[in-house]
Amino acid sequence: VWSSMAEVMPESVSVSVSGTTVTVTNHTGKDIPALTVYCRDLFSEGYFGGKAQEYIINNLSADAAAAVETMNSIMGMTEVVCVAISE
């Protein structure tokens, strides 16, 4: 699992956010069949709203990147809180 607050597996994936676009890069050297990106709205240094938004990326090739377009945040900025890799 990757979290922007505590990078626990930067050797596996990296994540960048530009506006409402989240880009995930695979550094494992192997294809990742599926992963889920979890995002929350960040407002004044705290999360706003209930459940995290989930975005699924399928078949991320080794050393490749994939981008997902998140829902527009009306209260602040989109923040990635977790990336879960499915085996």
mmCIF file with all atom_site columns, C-alpha atoms in Angstrom:
data_model
loop_
_atom_site.group_PDB
_atom_site.id
_atom_site.type_symbol
_atom_site.label_atom_id
_atom_site.label_alt_id
_atom_site.label_comp_id
_atom_site.label_asym_id
_atom_site.label_entity_id
_atom_site.label_seq_id
_atom_site.pdbx_PDB_ins_code
_atom_site.Cartn_x
_atom_site.Cartn_y
_atom_site.Cartn_z
_atom_site.occupancy
_atom_site.B_iso_or_equiv
_atom_site.pdbx_formal_charge
_atom_site.auth_seq_id
_atom_site.auth_comp_id
_atom_site.auth_asym_id
_atom_site.auth_atom_id
_atom_site.pdbx_PDB_model_num
ATOM 1  C CA . VAL A 1 1  ? 0.000   0.000  0.000   1.00 0.00 ? 1  VAL A CA 1
ATOM 2  C CA . TRP A 1 2  ? 1.252   3.469  -0.833  1.00 0.00 ? 2  TRP A CA 1
ATOM 3  C CA . SER A 1 3  ? 0.213   6.571  1.035   1.00 0.00 ? 3  SER A CA 1
ATOM 4  C CA . SER A 1 4  ? 1.259   10.124 0.278   1.00 0.00 ? 4  SER A CA 1
ATOM 5  C CA . MET A 1 5  ? 1.759   10.683 3.999   1.00 0.00 ? 5  MET A CA 1
ATOM 6  C CA . ALA A 1 6  ? 4.115   7.714  4.469   1.00 0.00 ? 6  ALA A CA 1
ATOM 7  C CA . GLU A 1 7  ? 5.701   6.158  1.403   1.00 0.00 ? 7  GLU A CA 1
ATOM 8  C CA . VAL A 1 8  ? 5.935   2.490  2.337   1.00 0.00 ? 8  VAL A CA 1
ATOM 9  C CA . MET A 1 9  ? 6.694   1.021  -1.078  1.00 0.00 ? 9  MET A CA 1
ATOM 10 C CA . PRO A 1 10 ? 8.259   3.642  -3.337  1.00 0.00 ? 10 PRO A CA 1
ATOM 11 C CA . GLU A 1 11 ? 10.286  0.838  -4.956  1.00 0.00 ? 11 GLU A CA 1
ATOM 12 C CA . SER A 1 12 ? 6.991   -0.600 -6.280  1.00 0.00 ? 12 SER A CA 1
ATOM 13 C CA . VAL A 1 13 ? 4.957   2.358  -7.481  1.00 0.00 ? 13 VAL A CA 1
ATOM 14 C CA . SER A 1 14 ? 5.158   6.130  -7.517  1.00 0.00 ? 14 SER A CA 1
ATOM 15 C CA . VAL A 1 15 ? 2.236   8.517  -7.666  1.00 0.00 ? 15 VAL A CA 1
ATOM 16 C CA . SER A 1 16 ? 1.981   12.095 -8.858  1.00 0.00 ? 16 SER A CA 1
ATOM 17 C CA . VAL A 1 17 ? -0.989  14.450 -8.900  1.00 0.00 ? 17 VAL A CA 1
ATOM 18 C CA . SER A 1 18 ? -1.468  17.337 -11.294 1.00 0.00 ? 18 SER A CA 1
ATOM 19 C CA . GLY A 1 19 ? -4.796  19.053 -10.888 1.00 0.00 ? 19 GLY A CA 1
ATOM 20 C CA . THR A 1 20 ? -7.366  16.270 -11.170 1.00 0.00 ? 20 THR A CA 1
ATOM 21 C CA . THR A 1 21 ? -5.022  13.819 -12.938 1.00 0.00 ? 21 THR A CA 1
ATOM 22 C CA . VAL A 1 22 ? -3.350  11.086 -10.878 1.00 0.00 ? 22 VAL A CA 1
ATOM 23 C CA . THR A 1 23 ? -0.464  9.239  -12.540 1.00 0.00 ? 23 THR A CA 1
ATOM 24 C CA . VAL A 1 24 ? 0.799   5.909  -11.178 1.00 0.00 ? 24 VAL A CA 1
ATOM 25 C CA . THR A 1 25 ? 4.142   4.498  -12.382 1.00 0.00 ? 25 THR A CA 1
ATOM 26 C CA . ASN A 1 26 ? 5.038   0.822  -12.004 1.00 0.00 ? 26 ASN A CA 1
ATOM 27 C CA . HIS A 1 27 ? 8.619   0.265  -10.770 1.00 0.00 ? 27 HIS A CA 1
ATOM 28 C CA . THR A 1 28 ? 8.293   -3.457 -9.961  1.00 0.00 ? 28 THR A CA 1
ATOM 29 C CA . GLY A 1 29 ? 9.796   -4.769 -13.189 1.00 0.00 ? 29 GLY A CA 1
ATOM 30 C CA . LYS A 1 30 ? 6.672   -6.934 -13.576 1.00 0.00 ? 30 LYS A CA 1
ATOM 31 C CA . ASP A 1 31 ? 3.191   -6.323 -14.941 1.00 0.00 ? 31 ASP A CA 1
ATOM 32 C CA . ILE A 1 32 ? 0.600   -5.420 -12.310 1.00 0.00 ? 32 ILE A CA 1
ATOM 33 C CA . PRO A 1 33 ? -2.752  -7.031 -13.174 1.00 0.00 ? 33 PRO A CA 1
ATOM 34 C CA . ALA A 1 34 ? -4.810  -4.514 -11.203 1.00 0.00 ? 34 ALA A CA 1
ATOM 35 C CA . LEU A 1 35 ? -4.443  -1.774 -8.668  1.00 0.00 ? 35 LEU A CA 1
ATOM 36 C CA . THR A 1 36 ? -6.838  0.597  -6.984  1.00 0.00 ? 36 THR A CA 1
ATOM 37 C CA . VAL A 1 37 ? -6.118  4.274  -6.334  1.00 0.00 ? 37 VAL A CA 1
ATOM 38 C CA . TYR A 1 38 ? -7.998  5.774  -3.384  1.00 0.00 ? 38 TYR A CA 1
ATOM 39 C CA . CYS A 1 39 ? -8.464  9.556  -3.280  1.00 0.00 ? 39 CYS A CA 1
ATOM 40 C CA . ARG A 1 40 ? -10.050 12.023 -0.877  1.00 0.00 ? 40 ARG A CA 1
ATOM 41 C CA . ASP A 1 41 ? -10.844 15.722 -1.059  1.00 0.00 ? 41 ASP A CA 1
ATOM 42 C CA . LEU A 1 42 ? -8.285  17.718 0.901   1.00 0.00 ? 42 LEU A CA 1
ATOM 43 C CA . PHE A 1 43 ? -9.525  20.954 2.406   1.00 0.00 ? 43 PHE A CA 1
ATOM 44 C CA . SER A 1 44 ? -7.541  23.099 4.837   1.00 0.00 ? 44 SER A CA 1
ATOM 45 C CA . GLU A 1 45 ? -5.186  20.233 5.718   1.00 0.00 ? 45 GLU A CA 1
ATOM 46 C CA . GLY A 1 46 ? -8.030  17.828 6.497   1.00 0.00 ? 46 GLY A CA 1
ATOM 47 C CA . TYR A 1 47 ? -10.123 15.397 4.527   1.00 0.00 ? 47 TYR A CA 1
ATOM 48 C CA . PHE A 1 48 ? -13.641 16.437 3.546   1.00 0.00 ? 48 PHE A CA 1
ATOM 49 C CA . GLY A 1 49 ? -16.570 14.124 2.960   1.00 0.00 ? 49 GLY A CA 1
ATOM 50 C CA . GLY A 1 50 ? -17.207 10.477 3.559   1.00 0.00 ? 50 GLY A CA 1
ATOM 51 C CA . LYS A 1 51 ? -15.937 7.530  1.563   1.00 0.00 ? 51 LYS A CA 1
ATOM 52 C CA . ALA A 1 52 ? -12.757 7.725  -0.500  1.00 0.00 ? 52 ALA A CA 1
ATOM 53 C CA . GLN A 1 53 ? -13.132 7.753  -4.268  1.00 0.00 ? 53 GLN A CA 1
ATOM 54 C CA . GLU A 1 54 ? -11.795 4.567  -5.911  1.00 0.00 ? 54 GLU A CA 1
ATOM 55 C CA . TYR A 1 55 ? -10.175 4.354  -9.345  1.00 0.00 ? 55 TYR A CA 1
ATOM 56 C CA . ILE A 1 56 ? -9.082  1.012  -10.819 1.00 0.00 ? 56 ILE A CA 1
ATOM 57 C CA . ILE A 1 57 ? -6.147  0.625  -13.189 1.00 0.00 ? 57 ILE A CA 1
ATOM 58 C CA . ASN A 1 58 ? -5.955  -2.720 -14.999 1.00 0.00 ? 58 ASN A CA 1
ATOM 59 C CA . ASN A 1 59 ? -2.908  -4.284 -16.655 1.00 0.00 ? 59 ASN A CA 1
ATOM 60 C CA . LEU A 1 60 ? -0.201  -1.771 -15.763 1.00 0.00 ? 60 LEU A CA 1
ATOM 61 C CA . SER A 1 61 ? 2.875   -2.984 -17.627 1.00 0.00 ? 61 SER A CA 1
ATOM 62 C CA . ALA A 1 62 ? 6.329   -3.135 -16.075 1.00 0.00 ? 62 ALA A CA 1
ATOM 63 C CA . ASP A 1 63 ? 7.976   0.303  -15.959 1.00 0.00 ? 63 ASP A CA 1
ATOM 64 C CA . ALA A 1 64 ? 4.878   1.928  -17.479 1.00 0.00 ? 64 ALA A CA 1
ATOM 65 C CA . ALA A 1 65 ? 2.645   4.710  -16.193 1.00 0.00 ? 65 ALA A CA 1
ATOM 66 C CA . ALA A 1 66 ? -1.115  5.125  -16.267 1.00 0.00 ? 66 ALA A CA 1
ATOM 67 C CA . ALA A 1 67 ? -3.200  8.189  -15.525 1.00 0.00 ? 67 ALA A CA 1
ATOM 68 C CA . VAL A 1 68 ? -6.700  8.455  -14.119 1.00 0.00 ? 68 VAL A CA 1
ATOM 69 C CA . GLU A 1 69 ? -8.882  11.527 -14.118 1.00 0.00 ? 69 GLU A CA 1
ATOM 70 C CA . THR A 1 70 ? -10.442 12.065 -10.705 1.00 0.00 ? 70 THR A CA 1
ATOM 71 C CA . MET A 1 71 ? -13.733 13.746 -9.959  1.00 0.00 ? 71 MET A CA 1
ATOM 72 C CA . ASN A 1 72 ? -13.407 17.499 -9.607  1.00 0.00 ? 72 ASN A CA 1
ATOM 73 C CA . SER A 1 73 ? -12.975 18.484 -6.012  1.00 0.00 ? 73 SER A CA 1
ATOM 74 C CA . ILE A 1 74 ? -15.398 21.233 -5.123  1.00 0.00 ? 74 ILE A CA 1
ATOM 75 C CA . MET A 1 75 ? -14.045 21.781 -1.622  1.00 0.00 ? 75 MET A CA 1
ATOM 76 C CA . GLY A 1 76 ? -10.287 21.682 -2.118  1.00 0.00 ? 76 GLY A CA 1
ATOM 77 C CA . MET A 1 77 ? -7.697  19.512 -3.805  1.00 0.00 ? 77 MET A CA 1
ATOM 78 C CA . THR A 1 78 ? -7.612  15.811 -4.649  1.00 0.00 ? 78 THR A CA 1
ATOM 79 C CA . GLU A 1 79 ? -5.149  13.829 -2.547  1.00 0.00 ? 79 GLU A CA 1
ATOM 80 C CA . VAL A 1 80 ? -4.129  10.201 -3.071  1.00 0.00 ? 80 VAL A CA 1
ATOM 81 C CA . VAL A 1 81 ? -4.412  8.416  0.257   1.00 0.00 ? 81 VAL A CA 1
ATOM 82 C CA . CYS A 1 82 ? -3.619  4.858  -0.819  1.00 0.00 ? 82 CYS A CA 1
ATOM 83 C CA . VAL A 1 83 ? -2.719  2.629  -3.762  1.00 0.00 ? 83 VAL A CA 1
ATOM 84 C CA . ALA A 1 84 ? -3.562  -1.048 -3.323  1.00 0.00 ? 84 ALA A CA 1
ATOM 85 C CA . ILE A 1 85 ? -1.960  -3.601 -5.661  1.00 0.00 ? 85 ILE A CA 1
ATOM 86 C CA . SER A 1 86 ? -3.987  -6.738 -6.417  1.00 0.00 ? 86 SER A CA 1
ATOM 87 C CA . GLU A 1 87 ? -2.045  -9.927 -6.990  1.00 0.00 ? 87 GLU A CA 1
#
